[in-house]
Amino acid sequence: MSALAFTIVALLLSGPMPAMLARATWPMRAPRAAIVLWQSIALAAVLSAFSAGISIASRLFEPGPDGRPTATLTGGIATLGWPLWGAYVVVLALTLTIGVRLIGAVINVAIATRRRRARHRTLVDLVGASHHPAHLPAPCPAPLAGGLRILDVAEPLAYCLPGVRSRVVLSEGALNTLSASEITAILTHERAHLRARHDLVLEMFTAVHAAFPRWVRSAHALHAVRLLIELLADDAAVRSAGPTPLARALVACASARAPRGALAAGGPTAVIRVRRLAGRPNSRILAAGAYGAAAGVLVIPTLALAVPWLTELHRLFIA
């Protein structure tokens, strides 16, 4: 029953629930809480999947005739029979394989992303101009200009390269097109990404997405989180410069394409984000509900399923 319950929970958290949450509109008014909820769903789904596999594989250690666990290969076969024993071994192997793939995906995504950013940062430092007070309009706050690189590109472009040696990149086209308040908004947006390390949140979801086979995984979480971290940066820019300058800056940079591994102000979500700026403000009630749902997703399955199963497993091994 524990294995069945874990399997049902894992399927719900990896299929129907992400699909419903991806279609919902309320996360637009509570982006931070929505990200926490997505993280809770992803973590609970992974834990439930592993728990289901381990719960099934633990049948390899069912008590034998003397009441002690059948911890040897021969004892397991004699107690369960070849077909059932083989099925349990296959489940255990699949569970371990998924675990190894997940660890490998985390490492691969982290290494590949950092190498890509390092190469692009070196390129930007070589071809880009360092910040100088003359490059920015006078009203732009000085703290926003630290680590800024200016590219000689006519297209309005703004993005950041997160990391220990972070960079914010603007194009000459953005400086020539945007007003002082719009530049302040766009720089605040990029600084918000760097300060909150939104790249690490995105890396986690990218790794989980890459760890599972194509016929199992869903892109709902990854696409939703990409949008939500942009909304968080937009909120920081609104607090600094107001919604109108940010909206104008997003429209100006909407068609720009940033390099892989960077977090851009524009891009394909710009239209959605501009519409959001003209809509209703963030809701604390929705945020509180999302935080409560995130806690429930993690706590309720743990108390209802994991604790009884661990208790039974402990009883089995001390028999």
mmCIF file of N, CA and C in Angstrom, residues 93-194:
data_model
loop_
_atom_site.group_PDB
_atom_site.id
_atom_site.type_symbol
_atom_site.label_atom_id
_atom_site.label_comp_id
_atom_site.label_asym_id
_atom_site.label_seq_id
_atom_site.Cartn_x
_atom_site.Cartn_y
_atom_site.Cartn_z
ATOM 1 N N ALA A 93 16.732 -1.174 -9.555
ATOM 2 C CA ALA A 93 17.703 -0.689 -10.531
ATOM 3 C C ALA A 93 17.227 0.603 -11.196
ATOM 4 N N LEU A 94 15.936 0.660 -11.540
ATOM 5 C CA LEU A 94 15.393 1.881 -12.148
ATOM 6 C C LEU A 94 15.463 3.056 -11.187
ATOM 7 N N THR A 95 15.161 2.809 -9.921
ATOM 8 C CA THR A 95 15.221 3.877 -8.916
ATOM 9 C C THR A 95 16.635 4.414 -8.780
ATOM 10 N N LEU A 96 17.605 3.511 -8.703
ATOM 11 C CA LEU A 96 19.005 3.934 -8.597
ATOM 12 C C LEU A 96 19.454 4.664 -9.859
ATOM 13 N N THR A 97 18.966 4.211 -11.023
ATOM 14 C CA THR A 97 19.327 4.861 -12.289
ATOM 15 C C THR A 97 18.816 6.294 -12.336
ATOM 16 N N ILE A 98 17.567 6.480 -11.910
ATOM 17 C CA ILE A 98 17.014 7.838 -11.896
ATOM 18 C C ILE A 98 17.803 8.720 -10.934
ATOM 19 N N GLY A 99 18.175 8.159 -9.787
ATOM 20 C CA GLY A 99 18.970 8.927 -8.836
ATOM 21 C C GLY A 99 20.305 9.350 -9.407
ATOM 22 N N VAL A 100 20.969 8.429 -10.101
ATOM 23 C CA VAL A 100 22.259 8.751 -10.717
ATOM 24 C C VAL A 100 22.076 9.785 -11.825
ATOM 25 N N ARG A 101 21.019 9.629 -12.632
ATOM 26 C CA ARG A 101 20.746 10.599 -13.696
ATOM 27 C C ARG A 101 20.482 11.988 -13.122
ATOM 28 N N LEU A 102 19.762 12.052 -11.998
ATOM 29 C CA LEU A 102 19.458 13.352 -11.392
ATOM 30 C C LEU A 102 20.730 14.025 -10.893
ATOM 31 N N ILE A 103 21.578 13.254 -10.202
ATOM 32 C CA ILE A 103 22.847 13.818 -9.728
ATOM 33 C C ILE A 103 23.711 14.252 -10.905
ATOM 34 N N GLY A 104 23.762 13.399 -11.937
ATOM 35 C CA GLY A 104 24.545 13.755 -13.114
ATOM 36 C C GLY A 104 24.017 14.977 -13.823
ATOM 37 N N ALA A 105 22.681 15.109 -13.885
ATOM 38 C CA ALA A 105 22.084 16.273 -14.548
ATOM 39 C C ALA A 105 22.409 17.556 -13.796
ATOM 40 N N VAL A 106 22.344 17.502 -12.471
ATOM 41 C CA VAL A 106 22.681 18.689 -11.664
ATOM 42 C C VAL A 106 24.108 19.124 -11.937
ATOM 43 N N ILE A 107 25.028 18.155 -11.950
ATOM 44 C CA ILE A 107 26.444 18.472 -12.179
ATOM 45 C C ILE A 107 26.655 18.981 -13.603
ATOM 46 N N ASN A 108 26.066 18.297 -14.578
ATOM 47 C CA ASN A 108 26.266 18.686 -15.978
ATOM 48 C C ASN A 108 25.708 20.072 -16.271
ATOM 49 N N VAL A 109 24.498 20.349 -15.770
ATOM 50 C CA VAL A 109 23.889 21.660 -16.008
ATOM 51 C C VAL A 109 24.728 22.752 -15.359
ATOM 52 N N ALA A 110 25.187 22.503 -14.127
ATOM 53 C CA ALA A 110 25.983 23.511 -13.424
ATOM 54 C C ALA A 110 27.296 23.788 -14.157
ATOM 55 N N ILE A 111 27.991 22.731 -14.574
ATOM 56 C CA ILE A 111 29.283 22.911 -15.244
ATOM 57 C C ILE A 111 29.101 23.570 -16.612
ATOM 58 N N ALA A 112 28.142 23.066 -17.401
ATOM 59 C CA ALA A 112 27.943 23.608 -18.743
ATOM 60 C C ALA A 112 27.520 25.075 -18.701
ATOM 61 N N THR A 113 26.626 25.407 -17.771
ATOM 62 C CA THR A 113 26.152 26.790 -17.678
ATOM 63 C C THR A 113 27.277 27.725 -17.277
ATOM 64 N N ARG A 114 28.088 27.320 -16.311
ATOM 65 C CA ARG A 114 29.178 28.183 -15.849
ATOM 66 C C ARG A 114 30.271 28.337 -16.904
ATOM 67 N N ARG A 115 30.545 27.285 -17.634
ATOM 68 C CA ARG A 115 31.527 27.406 -18.719
ATOM 69 C C ARG A 115 31.027 28.352 -19.799
ATOM 70 N N ARG A 116 29.746 28.216 -20.137
ATOM 71 C CA ARG A 116 29.165 29.074 -21.171
ATOM 72 C C ARG A 116 29.213 30.538 -20.737
ATOM 73 N N ARG A 117 28.862 30.792 -19.479
ATOM 74 C CA ARG A 117 28.893 32.175 -18.978
ATOM 75 C C ARG A 117 30.313 32.708 -18.917
ATOM 76 N N ALA A 118 31.254 31.869 -18.514
ATOM 77 C CA ALA A 118 32.647 32.326 -18.424
ATOM 78 C C ALA A 118 33.180 32.727 -19.798
ATOM 79 N N ARG A 119 32.871 31.914 -20.826
ATOM 80 C CA ARG A 119 33.317 32.262 -22.179
ATOM 81 C C ARG A 119 32.688 33.569 -22.654
ATOM 82 N N HIS A 120 31.400 33.712 -22.393
ATOM 83 C CA HIS A 120 30.733 34.930 -22.851
ATOM 84 C C HIS A 120 31.193 36.139 -22.038
ATOM 85 N N ARG A 121 31.457 35.945 -20.740
ATOM 86 C CA ARG A 121 31.950 37.060 -19.927
ATOM 87 C C ARG A 121 33.306 37.535 -20.442
ATOM 88 N N THR A 122 34.170 36.590 -20.807
ATOM 89 C CA THR A 122 35.468 36.961 -21.365
ATOM 90 C C THR A 122 35.303 37.739 -22.668
ATOM 91 N N LEU A 123 34.364 37.277 -23.506
ATOM 92 C CA LEU A 123 34.107 37.965 -24.776
ATOM 93 C C LEU A 123 33.577 39.372 -24.537
ATOM 94 N N VAL A 124 32.643 39.496 -23.592
ATOM 95 C CA VAL A 124 32.072 40.809 -23.296
ATOM 96 C C VAL A 124 33.140 41.752 -22.755
ATOM 97 N N ASP A 125 34.037 41.231 -21.915
ATOM 98 C CA ASP A 125 35.103 42.074 -21.366
ATOM 99 C C ASP A 125 36.079 42.526 -22.446
ATOM 100 N N LEU A 126 36.225 41.699 -23.488
ATOM 101 C CA LEU A 126 37.163 42.049 -24.562
ATOM 102 C C LEU A 126 36.581 43.069 -25.535
ATOM 103 N N VAL A 127 35.320 42.861 -25.928
ATOM 104 C CA VAL A 127 34.746 43.715 -26.968
ATOM 105 C C VAL A 127 33.866 44.822 -26.414
ATOM 106 N N GLY A 128 33.435 44.695 -25.165
ATOM 107 C CA GLY A 128 32.560 45.702 -24.585
ATOM 108 C C GLY A 128 33.325 46.816 -23.903
ATOM 109 N N ALA A 129 32.725 47.971 -23.855
ATOM 110 C CA ALA A 129 33.325 49.109 -23.182
ATOM 111 C C ALA A 129 32.907 49.105 -21.720
ATOM 112 N N SER A 130 33.869 49.367 -20.826
ATOM 113 C CA SER A 130 33.545 49.463 -19.413
ATOM 114 C C SER A 130 32.691 50.690 -19.157
ATOM 115 N N HIS A 131 31.956 50.641 -18.074
ATOM 116 C CA HIS A 131 31.085 51.763 -17.731
ATOM 117 C C HIS A 131 31.883 53.025 -17.497
ATOM 118 N N HIS A 132 31.352 54.096 -17.989
ATOM 119 C CA HIS A 132 31.889 55.431 -17.733
ATOM 120 C C HIS A 132 30.705 56.346 -17.487
ATOM 121 N N PRO A 133 30.818 57.309 -16.580
ATOM 122 C CA PRO A 133 29.674 58.179 -16.295
ATOM 123 C C PRO A 133 29.039 58.786 -17.535
ATOM 124 N N ALA A 134 29.836 58.988 -18.588
ATOM 125 C CA ALA A 134 29.276 59.612 -19.790
ATOM 126 C C ALA A 134 28.355 58.667 -20.551
ATOM 127 N N HIS A 135 28.471 57.368 -20.263
ATOM 128 C CA HIS A 135 27.647 56.417 -20.996
ATOM 129 C C HIS A 135 26.192 56.433 -20.554
ATOM 130 N N LEU A 136 25.937 56.809 -19.319
ATOM 131 C CA LEU A 136 24.597 56.729 -18.773
ATOM 132 C C LEU A 136 24.041 58.111 -18.510
ATOM 133 N N PRO A 137 22.732 58.255 -18.636
ATOM 134 C CA PRO A 137 22.113 59.535 -18.301
ATOM 135 C C PRO A 137 22.366 59.880 -16.838
ATOM 136 N N ALA A 138 22.467 61.169 -16.567
ATOM 137 C CA ALA A 138 22.841 61.629 -15.232
ATOM 138 C C ALA A 138 21.922 61.129 -14.127
ATOM 139 N N PRO A 139 20.597 61.045 -14.293
ATOM 140 C CA PRO A 139 19.761 60.614 -13.180
ATOM 141 C C PRO A 139 19.933 59.154 -12.787
ATOM 142 N N CYS A 140 20.622 58.335 -13.588
ATOM 143 C CA CYS A 140 20.751 56.913 -13.292
ATOM 144 C C CYS A 140 21.596 56.723 -12.041
ATOM 145 N N PRO A 141 21.122 56.023 -11.025
ATOM 146 C CA PRO A 141 21.887 55.825 -9.790
ATOM 147 C C PRO A 141 23.212 55.130 -10.059
ATOM 148 N N ALA A 142 24.267 55.582 -9.420
ATOM 149 C CA ALA A 142 25.601 55.021 -9.631
ATOM 150 C C ALA A 142 25.699 53.541 -9.264
ATOM 151 N N PRO A 143 25.061 53.071 -8.170
ATOM 152 C CA PRO A 143 25.192 51.645 -7.839
ATOM 153 C C PRO A 143 24.720 50.705 -8.937
ATOM 154 N N LEU A 144 23.832 51.176 -9.806
ATOM 155 C CA LEU A 144 23.321 50.312 -10.868
ATOM 156 C C LEU A 144 24.340 50.118 -11.972
ATOM 157 N N ALA A 145 25.358 50.951 -12.025
ATOM 158 C CA ALA A 145 26.290 50.929 -13.149
ATOM 159 C C ALA A 145 27.522 50.075 -12.880
ATOM 160 N N GLY A 146 27.704 49.552 -11.677
ATOM 161 C CA GLY A 146 28.871 48.733 -11.373
ATOM 162 C C GLY A 146 28.889 47.455 -12.189
ATOM 163 N N GLY A 147 30.067 47.099 -12.736
ATOM 164 C CA GLY A 147 30.206 45.894 -13.535
ATOM 165 C C GLY A 147 29.460 45.935 -14.847
ATOM 166 N N LEU A 148 29.174 47.121 -15.339
ATOM 167 C CA LEU A 148 28.401 47.274 -16.563
ATOM 168 C C LEU A 148 29.322 47.245 -17.778
ATOM 169 N N ARG A 149 28.861 46.560 -18.825
ATOM 170 C CA ARG A 149 29.585 46.530 -20.092
ATOM 171 C C ARG A 149 28.662 47.030 -21.193
ATOM 172 N N ILE A 150 29.214 47.869 -22.071
ATOM 173 C CA ILE A 150 28.447 48.450 -23.165
ATOM 174 C C ILE A 150 28.922 47.818 -24.472
ATOM 175 N N LEU A 151 27.984 47.197 -25.208
ATOM 176 C CA LEU A 151 28.306 46.593 -26.495
ATOM 177 C C LEU A 151 27.920 47.533 -27.633
ATOM 178 N N ASP A 152 28.739 47.565 -28.646
ATOM 179 C CA ASP A 152 28.477 48.411 -29.817
ATOM 180 C C ASP A 152 27.507 47.679 -30.752
ATOM 181 N N VAL A 153 26.255 47.627 -30.317
ATOM 182 C CA VAL A 153 25.198 46.948 -31.060
ATOM 183 C C VAL A 153 24.045 47.928 -31.214
ATOM 184 N N ALA A 154 23.514 48.034 -32.427
ATOM 185 C CA ALA A 154 22.454 49.004 -32.678
ATOM 186 C C ALA A 154 21.118 48.572 -32.075
ATOM 187 N N GLU A 155 20.893 47.290 -31.946
ATOM 188 C CA GLU A 155 19.622 46.778 -31.412
ATOM 189 C C GLU A 155 19.558 46.998 -29.906
ATOM 190 N N PRO A 156 18.421 47.463 -29.358
ATOM 191 C CA PRO A 156 18.281 47.595 -27.905
ATOM 192 C C PRO A 156 18.400 46.228 -27.238
ATOM 193 N N LEU A 157 19.334 46.111 -26.317
ATOM 194 C CA LEU A 157 19.644 44.822 -25.711
ATOM 195 C C LEU A 157 20.073 45.028 -24.275
ATOM 196 N N ALA A 158 19.572 44.159 -23.374
ATOM 197 C CA ALA A 158 19.958 44.227 -21.962
ATOM 198 C C ALA A 158 19.862 42.825 -21.370
ATOM 199 N N TYR A 159 20.947 42.376 -20.744
ATOM 200 C CA TYR A 159 20.939 41.084 -20.073
ATOM 201 C C TYR A 159 22.031 41.063 -19.020
ATOM 202 N N CYS A 160 22.018 40.027 -18.199
ATOM 203 C CA CYS A 160 23.026 39.883 -17.164
ATOM 204 C C CYS A 160 23.623 38.480 -17.231
ATOM 205 N N LEU A 161 24.855 38.364 -16.767
ATOM 206 C CA LEU A 161 25.559 37.093 -16.654
ATOM 207 C C LEU A 161 25.790 36.831 -15.170
ATOM 208 N N PRO A 162 24.992 35.982 -14.543
ATOM 209 C CA PRO A 162 25.136 35.732 -13.107
ATOM 210 C C PRO A 162 26.427 34.986 -12.792
ATOM 211 N N GLY A 163 26.786 34.993 -11.528
ATOM 212 C CA GLY A 163 27.967 34.281 -11.076
ATOM 213 C C GLY A 163 28.784 35.119 -10.124
ATOM 214 N N VAL A 164 29.945 34.576 -9.728
ATOM 215 C CA VAL A 164 30.828 35.304 -8.816
ATOM 216 C C VAL A 164 31.317 36.586 -9.465
ATOM 217 N N ARG A 165 31.681 36.503 -10.741
ATOM 218 C CA ARG A 165 32.109 37.691 -11.505
ATOM 219 C C ARG A 165 30.979 38.079 -12.451
ATOM 220 N N SER A 166 29.917 38.576 -11.893
ATOM 221 C CA SER A 166 28.716 38.881 -12.672
ATOM 222 C C SER A 166 28.932 40.111 -13.548
ATOM 223 N N ARG A 167 28.142 40.168 -14.603
ATOM 224 C CA ARG A 167 28.181 41.308 -15.519
ATOM 225 C C ARG A 167 26.755 41.694 -15.893
ATOM 226 N N VAL A 168 26.538 42.995 -16.093
ATOM 227 C CA VAL A 168 25.316 43.503 -16.704
ATOM 228 C C VAL A 168 25.716 44.105 -18.043
ATOM 229 N N VAL A 169 25.006 43.717 -19.092
ATOM 230 C CA VAL A 169 25.372 44.121 -20.449
ATOM 231 C C VAL A 169 24.251 44.953 -21.045
ATOM 232 N N LEU A 170 24.616 46.110 -21.572
ATOM 233 C CA LEU A 170 23.704 46.979 -22.317
ATOM 234 C C LEU A 170 24.289 47.225 -23.704
ATOM 235 N N SER A 171 23.442 47.473 -24.649
ATOM 236 C CA SER A 171 23.908 47.815 -25.993
ATOM 237 C C SER A 171 23.832 49.328 -26.192
ATOM 238 N N GLU A 172 24.598 49.802 -27.163
ATOM 239 C CA GLU A 172 24.511 51.213 -27.523
ATOM 240 C C GLU A 172 23.105 51.551 -27.993
ATOM 241 N N GLY A 173 22.452 50.588 -28.636
ATOM 242 C CA GLY A 173 21.080 50.815 -29.075
ATOM 243 C C GLY A 173 20.142 51.073 -27.923
ATOM 244 N N ALA A 174 20.343 50.362 -26.801
ATOM 245 C CA ALA A 174 19.504 50.604 -25.630
ATOM 246 C C ALA A 174 19.772 51.984 -25.047
ATOM 247 N N LEU A 175 21.037 52.377 -24.988
ATOM 248 C CA LEU A 175 21.367 53.691 -24.438
ATOM 249 C C LEU A 175 20.811 54.816 -25.314
ATOM 250 N N ASN A 176 20.802 54.610 -26.626
ATOM 251 C CA ASN A 176 20.307 55.644 -27.528
ATOM 252 C C ASN A 176 18.784 55.670 -27.609
ATOM 253 N N THR A 177 18.136 54.554 -27.286
ATOM 254 C CA THR A 177 16.687 54.452 -27.427
ATOM 255 C C THR A 177 15.948 54.772 -26.143
ATOM 256 N N LEU A 178 16.488 54.326 -25.013
ATOM 257 C CA LEU A 178 15.780 54.433 -23.743
ATOM 258 C C LEU A 178 16.085 55.747 -23.041
ATOM 259 N N SER A 179 15.101 56.203 -22.289
ATOM 260 C CA SER A 179 15.280 57.403 -21.470
ATOM 261 C C SER A 179 16.002 57.035 -20.179
ATOM 262 N N ALA A 180 16.281 58.040 -19.372
ATOM 263 C CA ALA A 180 16.992 57.802 -18.113
ATOM 264 C C ALA A 180 16.189 56.897 -17.182
ATOM 265 N N SER A 181 14.901 57.160 -17.058
ATOM 266 C CA SER A 181 14.079 56.335 -16.164
ATOM 267 C C SER A 181 13.950 54.907 -16.693
ATOM 268 N N GLU A 182 13.917 54.760 -18.009
ATOM 269 C CA GLU A 182 13.810 53.419 -18.596
ATOM 270 C C GLU A 182 15.103 52.636 -18.414
ATOM 271 N N ILE A 183 16.241 53.311 -18.529
ATOM 272 C CA ILE A 183 17.530 52.655 -18.270
ATOM 273 C C ILE A 183 17.626 52.262 -16.805
ATOM 274 N N THR A 184 17.160 53.127 -15.917
ATOM 275 C CA THR A 184 17.146 52.780 -14.493
ATOM 276 C C THR A 184 16.299 51.535 -14.244
ATOM 277 N N ALA A 185 15.145 51.462 -14.902
ATOM 278 C CA ALA A 185 14.264 50.303 -14.729
ATOM 279 C C ALA A 185 14.927 49.036 -15.232
ATOM 280 N N ILE A 186 15.560 49.098 -16.399
ATOM 281 C CA ILE A 186 16.149 47.901 -16.988
ATOM 282 C C ILE A 186 17.362 47.442 -16.203
ATOM 283 N N LEU A 187 18.154 48.374 -15.685
ATOM 284 C CA LEU A 187 19.307 48.002 -14.877
ATOM 285 C C LEU A 187 18.868 47.424 -13.527
ATOM 286 N N THR A 188 17.827 48.006 -12.953
ATOM 287 C CA THR A 188 17.305 47.463 -11.698
ATOM 288 C C THR A 188 16.788 46.045 -11.895
ATOM 289 N N HIS A 189 16.148 45.811 -13.030
ATOM 290 C CA HIS A 189 15.658 44.470 -13.361
ATOM 291 C C HIS A 189 16.818 43.470 -13.378
ATOM 292 N N GLU A 190 17.884 43.807 -14.055
ATOM 293 C CA GLU A 190 19.014 42.880 -14.149
ATOM 294 C C GLU A 190 19.716 42.721 -12.811
ATOM 295 N N ARG A 191 19.840 43.801 -12.055
ATOM 296 C CA ARG A 191 20.474 43.703 -10.726
ATOM 297 C C ARG A 191 19.650 42.818 -9.793
ATOM 298 N N ALA A 192 18.343 42.836 -9.953
ATOM 299 C CA ALA A 192 17.493 41.984 -9.131
ATOM 300 C C ALA A 192 17.780 40.504 -9.407
ATOM 301 N N HIS A 193 17.995 40.159 -10.676
ATOM 302 C CA HIS A 193 18.370 38.785 -11.019
ATOM 303 C C HIS A 193 19.672 38.390 -10.313
ATOM 304 N N LEU A 194 20.647 39.268 -10.361
ATOM 305 C CA LEU A 194 21.950 38.954 -9.781
ATOM 306 C C LEU A 194 21.877 38.873 -8.261
#
